[in-house]
JSON list of C-alpha atoms in Angstrom, two decimals:
[
{"chain": "B", "resi": 368, "resn": "ILE", "atom": "CA", "xyz": [0.10, 0.07, 0.33]},
{"chain": "B", "resi": 369, "resn": "ILE", "atom": "CA", "xyz": [3.03, 2.54, 0.91]},
{"chain": "B", "resi": 370, "resn": "VAL", "atom": "CA", "xyz": [4.70, 1.87, -2.44]},
{"chain": "B", "resi": 371, "resn": "GLU", "atom": "CA", "xyz": [1.75, 2.56, -4.47]},
{"chain": "B", "resi": 372, "resn": "ALA", "atom": "CA", "xyz": [0.64, 5.12, -2.47]},
{"chain": "B", "resi": 373, "resn": "LEU", "atom": "CA", "xyz": [4.25, 6.29, -3.64]},
{"chain": "B", "resi": 374, "resn": "LYS", "atom": "CA", "xyz": [4.06, 5.59, -7.17]},
{"chain": "B", "resi": 375, "resn": "GLN", "atom": "CA", "xyz": [0.77, 7.66, -7.15]},
{"chain": "B", "resi": 376, "resn": "PHE", "atom": "CA", "xyz": [2.29, 10.05, -5.83]},
{"chain": "B", "resi": 377, "resn": "ILE", "atom": "CA", "xyz": [5.76, 9.93, -8.40]},
{"chain": "B", "resi": 378, "resn": "ALA", "atom": "CA", "xyz": [2.84, 10.17, -11.31]},
{"chain": "B", "resi": 379, "resn": "ASN", "atom": "CA", "xyz": [0.75, 13.12, -9.53]},
{"chain": "B", "resi": 380, "resn": "ASP", "atom": "CA", "xyz": [2.44, 15.41, -7.82]},
{"chain": "B", "resi": 381, "resn": "LYS", "atom": "CA", "xyz": [6.57, 15.15, -7.14]},
{"chain": "B", "resi": 382, "resn": "LYS", "atom": "CA", "xyz": [7.44, 16.91, -10.32]},
{"chain": "B", "resi": 383, "resn": "ASP", "atom": "CA", "xyz": [5.38, 20.10, -9.46]},
{"chain": "B", "resi": 384, "resn": "LEU", "atom": "CA", "xyz": [6.50, 19.85, -5.83]},
{"chain": "B", "resi": 385, "resn": "MET", "atom": "CA", "xyz": [9.89, 19.59, -5.96]},
{"chain": "B", "resi": 386, "resn": "LYS", "atom": "CA", "xyz": [10.52, 22.39, -8.31]},
{"chain": "B", "resi": 387, "resn": "VAL", "atom": "CA", "xyz": [8.69, 24.80, -6.25]},
{"chain": "B", "resi": 388, "resn": "GLY", "atom": "CA", "xyz": [10.68, 23.67, -2.79]},
{"chain": "B", "resi": 389, "resn": "ILE", "atom": "CA", "xyz": [8.00, 22.67, -1.39]},
{"chain": "B", "resi": 390, "resn": "TYR", "atom": "CA", "xyz": [8.19, 21.94, 3.06]},
{"chain": "B", "resi": 391, "resn": "GLU", "atom": "CA", "xyz": [7.60, 18.78, 3.72]},
{"chain": "B", "resi": 392, "resn": "ILE", "atom": "CA", "xyz": [4.41, 18.76, 5.69]},
{"chain": "B", "resi": 393, "resn": "ALA", "atom": "CA", "xyz": [3.19, 19.41, 2.16]},
{"chain": "B", "resi": 394, "resn": "VAL", "atom": "CA", "xyz": [4.90, 16.07, 0.33]},
{"chain": "B", "resi": 395, "resn": "SER", "atom": "CA", "xyz": [3.46, 14.44, 4.00]},
{"chain": "B", "resi": 396, "resn": "HIS", "atom": "CA", "xyz": [-0.05, 15.45, 2.94]},
{"chain": "B", "resi": 397, "resn": "ARG", "atom": "CA", "xyz": [0.14, 14.12, -0.25]},
{"chain": "B", "resi": 398, "resn": "ILE", "atom": "CA", "xyz": [1.25, 10.65, 0.26]},
{"chain": "B", "resi": 399, "resn": "ALA", "atom": "CA", "xyz": [-1.13, 10.64, 2.87]},
{"chain": "B", "resi": 400, "resn": "VAL", "atom": "CA", "xyz": [-3.72, 11.21, 0.36]},
{"chain": "B", "resi": 401, "resn": "TYR", "atom": "CA", "xyz": [-3.02, 8.00, -1.33]},
{"chain": "B", "resi": 402, "resn": "VAL", "atom": "CA", "xyz": [-2.08, 5.90, 1.37]},
{"chain": "B", "resi": 403, "resn": "GLU", "atom": "CA", "xyz": [-6.29, 6.94, 3.11]},
{"chain": "B", "resi": 404, "resn": "GLY", "atom": "CA", "xyz": [-8.89, 4.73, 2.84]},
{"chain": "B", "resi": 405, "resn": "LYS", "atom": "CA", "xyz": [-6.40, 1.60, 1.87]},
{"chain": "B", "resi": 406, "resn": "PHE", "atom": "CA", "xyz": [-6.51, 0.39, 5.55]},
{"chain": "B", "resi": 407, "resn": "PHE", "atom": "CA", "xyz": [-9.90, -0.91, 6.39]},
{"chain": "B", "resi": 408, "resn": "GLY", "atom": "CA", "xyz": [-10.66, 0.24, 9.80]},
{"chain": "B", "resi": 409, "resn": "TYR", "atom": "CA", "xyz": [-7.19, 2.57, 10.48]},
{"chain": "B", "resi": 410, "resn": "VAL", "atom": "CA", "xyz": [-7.50, 6.67, 9.85]},
{"chain": "B", "resi": 411, "resn": "VAL", "atom": "CA", "xyz": [-4.58, 7.76, 8.24]},
{"chain": "B", "resi": 412, "resn": "ASP", "atom": "CA", "xyz": [-3.47, 11.81, 9.72]},
{"chain": "B", "resi": 413, "resn": "CYS", "atom": "CA", "xyz": [-0.38, 14.03, 9.39]},
{"chain": "B", "resi": 414, "resn": "GLU", "atom": "CA", "xyz": [1.51, 15.61, 12.17]},
{"chain": "B", "resi": 415, "resn": "TYR", "atom": "CA", "xyz": [0.02, 13.86, 14.95]},
{"chain": "B", "resi": 416, "resn": "ASN", "atom": "CA", "xyz": [0.87, 15.13, 18.37]},
{"chain": "B", "resi": 417, "resn": "LYS", "atom": "CA", "xyz": [-1.73, 13.00, 20.25]},
{"chain": "B", "resi": 418, "resn": "MET", "atom": "CA", "xyz": [-2.42, 9.88, 22.09]},
{"chain": "B", "resi": 419, "resn": "GLY", "atom": "CA", "xyz": [-5.83, 10.25, 23.47]},
{"chain": "B", "resi": 420, "resn": "GLU", "atom": "CA", "xyz": [-6.15, 13.71, 25.05]},
{"chain": "B", "resi": 421, "resn": "GLY", "atom": "CA", "xyz": [-2.04, 13.51, 26.54]},
{"chain": "B", "resi": 422, "resn": "ASP", "atom": "CA", "xyz": [0.82, 14.35, 24.19]},
{"chain": "B", "resi": 423, "resn": "LYS", "atom": "CA", "xyz": [2.37, 11.96, 22.30]},
{"chain": "B", "resi": 424, "resn": "LYS", "atom": "CA", "xyz": [5.54, 11.09, 23.99]},
{"chain": "B", "resi": 425, "resn": "ASN", "atom": "CA", "xyz": [8.81, 9.23, 23.07]},
{"chain": "B", "resi": 426, "resn": "ILE", "atom": "CA", "xyz": [10.75, 7.44, 25.70]},
{"chain": "B", "resi": 427, "resn": "ASP", "atom": "CA", "xyz": [13.36, 10.23, 27.06]},
{"chain": "B", "resi": 428, "resn": "GLY", "atom": "CA", "xyz": [9.99, 12.64, 27.42]},
{"chain": "B", "resi": 429, "resn": "THR", "atom": "CA", "xyz": [9.99, 14.53, 24.23]},
{"chain": "B", "resi": 430, "resn": "ASN", "atom": "CA", "xyz": [7.13, 15.42, 22.75]},
{"chain": "B", "resi": 431, "resn": "VAL", "atom": "CA", "xyz": [7.08, 14.00, 19.11]},
{"chain": "B", "resi": 432, "resn": "ARG", "atom": "CA", "xyz": [4.33, 14.59, 15.51]},
{"chain": "B", "resi": 433, "resn": "PRO", "atom": "CA", "xyz": [4.96, 12.32, 13.34]},
{"chain": "B", "resi": 434, "resn": "ASP", "atom": "CA", "xyz": [4.76, 12.99, 9.61]},
{"chain": "B", "resi": 435, "resn": "ILE", "atom": "CA", "xyz": [2.08, 9.90, 8.73]},
{"chain": "B", "resi": 436, "resn": "ILE", "atom": "CA", "xyz": [0.24, 7.19, 11.31]},
{"chain": "B", "resi": 437, "resn": "VAL", "atom": "CA", "xyz": [-2.24, 4.65, 10.18]},
{"chain": "B", "resi": 438, "resn": "HIS", "atom": "CA", "xyz": [-4.11, 4.15, 13.29]},
{"chain": "B", "resi": 439, "resn": "ARG", "atom": "CA", "xyz": [-7.09, 3.74, 15.06]},
{"chain": "B", "resi": 440, "resn": "ARG", "atom": "CA", "xyz": [-7.75, 6.93, 17.24]},
{"chain": "B", "resi": 441, "resn": "MET", "atom": "CA", "xyz": [-8.16, 7.57, 20.91]},
{"chain": "B", "resi": 442, "resn": "GLY", "atom": "CA", "xyz": [-7.07, 4.34, 21.00]},
{"chain": "B", "resi": 443, "resn": "MET", "atom": "CA", "xyz": [-3.61, 2.14, 20.98]},
{"chain": "B", "resi": 444, "resn": "ASP", "atom": "CA", "xyz": [-4.43, -0.12, 17.78]},
{"chain": "B", "resi": 445, "resn": "ASN", "atom": "CA", "xyz": [-1.57, 2.48, 15.59]},
{"chain": "B", "resi": 446, "resn": "LEU", "atom": "CA", "xyz": [-0.64, 0.39, 12.59]},
{"chain": "B", "resi": 447, "resn": "VAL", "atom": "CA", "xyz": [2.12, 2.27, 10.68]},
{"chain": "B", "resi": 448, "resn": "ILE", "atom": "CA", "xyz": [4.41, 5.58, 11.14]},
{"chain": "B", "resi": 449, "resn": "ALA", "atom": "CA", "xyz": [6.35, 6.80, 8.21]},
{"chain": "B", "resi": 450, "resn": "GLU", "atom": "CA", "xyz": [8.41, 9.91, 8.08]},
{"chain": "B", "resi": 451, "resn": "ILE", "atom": "CA", "xyz": [9.47, 12.20, 5.30]},
{"chain": "B", "resi": 452, "resn": "LYS", "atom": "CA", "xyz": [12.44, 13.35, 4.82]},
{"chain": "B", "resi": 453, "resn": "PHE", "atom": "CA", "xyz": [14.53, 14.94, 1.73]},
{"chain": "B", "resi": 454, "resn": "ALA", "atom": "CA", "xyz": [17.40, 12.86, 2.39]},
{"chain": "B", "resi": 455, "resn": "GLY", "atom": "CA", "xyz": [18.48, 9.52, 1.35]},
{"chain": "B", "resi": 456, "resn": "PHE", "atom": "CA", "xyz": [18.15, 6.50, 3.84]},
{"chain": "B", "resi": 457, "resn": "ASN", "atom": "CA", "xyz": [22.90, 6.99, 4.08]},
{"chain": "B", "resi": 458, "resn": "SER", "atom": "CA", "xyz": [22.80, 10.65, 5.01]},
{"chain": "B", "resi": 459, "resn": "ASN", "atom": "CA", "xyz": [22.94, 11.28, 8.84]},
{"chain": "B", "resi": 460, "resn": "LYS", "atom": "CA", "xyz": [19.33, 12.66, 8.77]},
{"chain": "B", "resi": 461, "resn": "ALA", "atom": "CA", "xyz": [17.98, 9.48, 7.50]},
{"chain": "B", "resi": 462, "resn": "LYS", "atom": "CA", "xyz": [19.70, 7.55, 10.51]},
{"chain": "B", "resi": 463, "resn": "GLU", "atom": "CA", "xyz": [18.53, 9.85, 13.12]},
{"chain": "B", "resi": 464, "resn": "GLU", "atom": "CA", "xyz": [14.94, 9.59, 11.70]},
{"chain": "B", "resi": 465, "resn": "ILE", "atom": "CA", "xyz": [15.35, 5.64, 11.51]},
{"chain": "B", "resi": 466, "resn": "GLU", "atom": "CA", "xyz": [16.65, 5.73, 14.90]},
{"chain": "B", "resi": 467, "resn": "ARG", "atom": "CA", "xyz": [13.48, 7.03, 15.80]},
{"chain": "B", "resi": 468, "resn": "ILE", "atom": "CA", "xyz": [10.91, 5.39, 14.41]},
{"chain": "B", "resi": 469, "resn": "LYS", "atom": "CA", "xyz": [12.63, 2.25, 16.01]},
{"chain": "B", "resi": 470, "resn": "ASN", "atom": "CA", "xyz": [12.66, 4.22, 19.59]},
{"chain": "B", "resi": 471, "resn": "PHE", "atom": "CA", "xyz": [8.81, 4.27, 18.59]},
{"chain": "B", "resi": 472, "resn": "LEU", "atom": "CA", "xyz": [8.26, 0.81, 17.40]},
{"chain": "B", "resi": 473, "resn": "SER", "atom": "CA", "xyz": [10.55, -0.27, 20.50]},
{"chain": "B", "resi": 474, "resn": "SER", "atom": "CA", "xyz": [8.69, 1.73, 22.72]},
{"chain": "B", "resi": 475, "resn": "ASN", "atom": "CA", "xyz": [5.54, 0.61, 25.63]},
{"chain": "B", "resi": 476, "resn": "ASN", "atom": "CA", "xyz": [4.11, 4.12, 24.67]},
{"chain": "B", "resi": 477, "resn": "PHE", "atom": "CA", "xyz": [3.11, 3.64, 21.66]},
{"chain": "B", "resi": 478, "resn": "SER", "atom": "CA", "xyz": [1.86, 0.01, 19.45]},
{"chain": "B", "resi": 479, "resn": "TYR", "atom": "CA", "xyz": [3.31, 0.72, 16.23]},
{"chain": "B", "resi": 480, "resn": "LYS", "atom": "CA", "xyz": [3.04, -2.23, 14.06]},
{"chain": "B", "resi": 481, "resn": "LEU", "atom": "CA", "xyz": [5.56, -1.33, 11.73]},
{"chain": "B", "resi": 482, "resn": "GLY", "atom": "CA", "xyz": [7.72, 2.19, 11.03]},
{"chain": "B", "resi": 483, "resn": "VAL", "atom": "CA", "xyz": [8.95, 3.47, 7.41]},
{"chain": "B", "resi": 484, "resn": "TYR", "atom": "CA", "xyz": [11.44, 6.02, 6.44]},
{"chain": "B", "resi": 485, "resn": "ILE", "atom": "CA", "xyz": [10.46, 7.31, 2.91]},
{"chain": "B", "resi": 486, "resn": "GLY", "atom": "CA", "xyz": [13.65, 9.65, 1.66]},
{"chain": "B", "resi": 487, "resn": "ILE", "atom": "CA", "xyz": [12.69, 11.78, -1.50]},
{"chain": "B", "resi": 488, "resn": "LEU", "atom": "CA", "xyz": [15.36, 12.84, -3.76]},
{"chain": "B", "resi": 489, "resn": "LYS", "atom": "CA", "xyz": [16.05, 14.28, -7.09]},
{"chain": "B", "resi": 490, "resn": "ARG", "atom": "CA", "xyz": [15.77, 11.20, -8.86]},
{"chain": "B", "resi": 491, "resn": "LYS", "atom": "CA", "xyz": [14.78, 8.86, -6.60]},
{"chain": "B", "resi": 492, "resn": "ILE", "atom": "CA", "xyz": [12.52, 7.70, -3.12]},
{"chain": "B", "resi": 493, "resn": "ASP", "atom": "CA", "xyz": [14.55, 5.21, -0.41]},
{"chain": "B", "resi": 494, "resn": "VAL", "atom": "CA", "xyz": [11.99, 3.71, 1.28]},
{"chain": "B", "resi": 495, "resn": "VAL", "atom": "CA", "xyz": [13.28, 1.91, 4.29]},
{"chain": "B", "resi": 496, "resn": "TRP", "atom": "CA", "xyz": [10.53, -0.57, 6.41]},
{"chain": "B", "resi": 497, "resn": "VAL", "atom": "CA", "xyz": [12.10, -0.42, 10.54]},
{"chain": "B", "resi": 498, "resn": "TYR", "atom": "CA", "xyz": [10.79, -2.99, 12.62]},
{"chain": "B", "resi": 499, "resn": "ALA", "atom": "CA", "xyz": [11.38, -2.91, 16.28]},
{"chain": "B", "resi": 500, "resn": "ASP", "atom": "CA", "xyz": [12.72, -6.34, 16.29]},
{"chain": "B", "resi": 501, "resn": "LYS", "atom": "CA", "xyz": [14.92, -6.58, 13.10]},
{"chain": "B", "resi": 502, "resn": "GLU", "atom": "CA", "xyz": [17.36, -5.73, 10.47]},
{"chain": "B", "resi": 503, "resn": "TYR", "atom": "CA", "xyz": [16.27, -3.26, 7.99]},
{"chain": "B", "resi": 504, "resn": "GLU", "atom": "CA", "xyz": [14.41, -3.51, 4.99]},
{"chain": "B", "resi": 505, "resn": "LYS", "atom": "CA", "xyz": [15.62, -0.76, 1.89]},
{"chain": "B", "resi": 506, "resn": "ILE", "atom": "CA", "xyz": [14.12, -0.19, -1.56]},
{"chain": "B", "resi": 507, "resn": "THR", "atom": "CA", "xyz": [14.58, 2.44, -3.96]},
{"chain": "B", "resi": 508, "resn": "ILE", "atom": "CA", "xyz": [12.09, 3.82, -5.99]},
{"chain": "B", "resi": 509, "resn": "HIS", "atom": "CA", "xyz": [13.52, 5.34, -9.06]},
{"chain": "B", "resi": 510, "resn": "THR", "atom": "CA", "xyz": [11.95, 8.22, -10.26]},
{"chain": "B", "resi": 511, "resn": "PHE", "atom": "CA", "xyz": [12.91, 9.44, -13.55]}
]
C-alpha cells in the first residue's frame, strides 16, 4: 500500500512540488492522501501529536509529531508510522529518523506495528521498512 501510494505521488505530484521547493509537510500530506482509505478500519493522519487527549511523548519524555500515521484515534491501535525527509537512506538525517522510528516501535507508550522512512530525492525515493526487533529492509523507487 505504501509503495503504491508513493508511485501515485510520483505520477501526480512529485515533479511539480519538488521544483518549487515545497516543505516536507506538504509532501507528507500528498502521500497520506494516497494512503487514505487503503487500511480498512484505520484513519490516516499527518503531523499527529496526541495520544488520546494527552501529548504524544517519546520514551525520553520529548513531545513527538510523526509525519504520517495509520491508526485508530483515541486508542492504542497504531498500525504504521512514517517519517518523510528530503534525504536518502545513507544520510545522517535518515539514520537519525530511522532510530527515532525504531524507538517508537520498541516503546511501551505506542503500539506501532511498522515504521517507514521515506527519503524523497530528485531522481529516486528511498524507502526503509523499520521493525523493532529485526534489521531494516531498504528499497529504492526510481522516479526519472
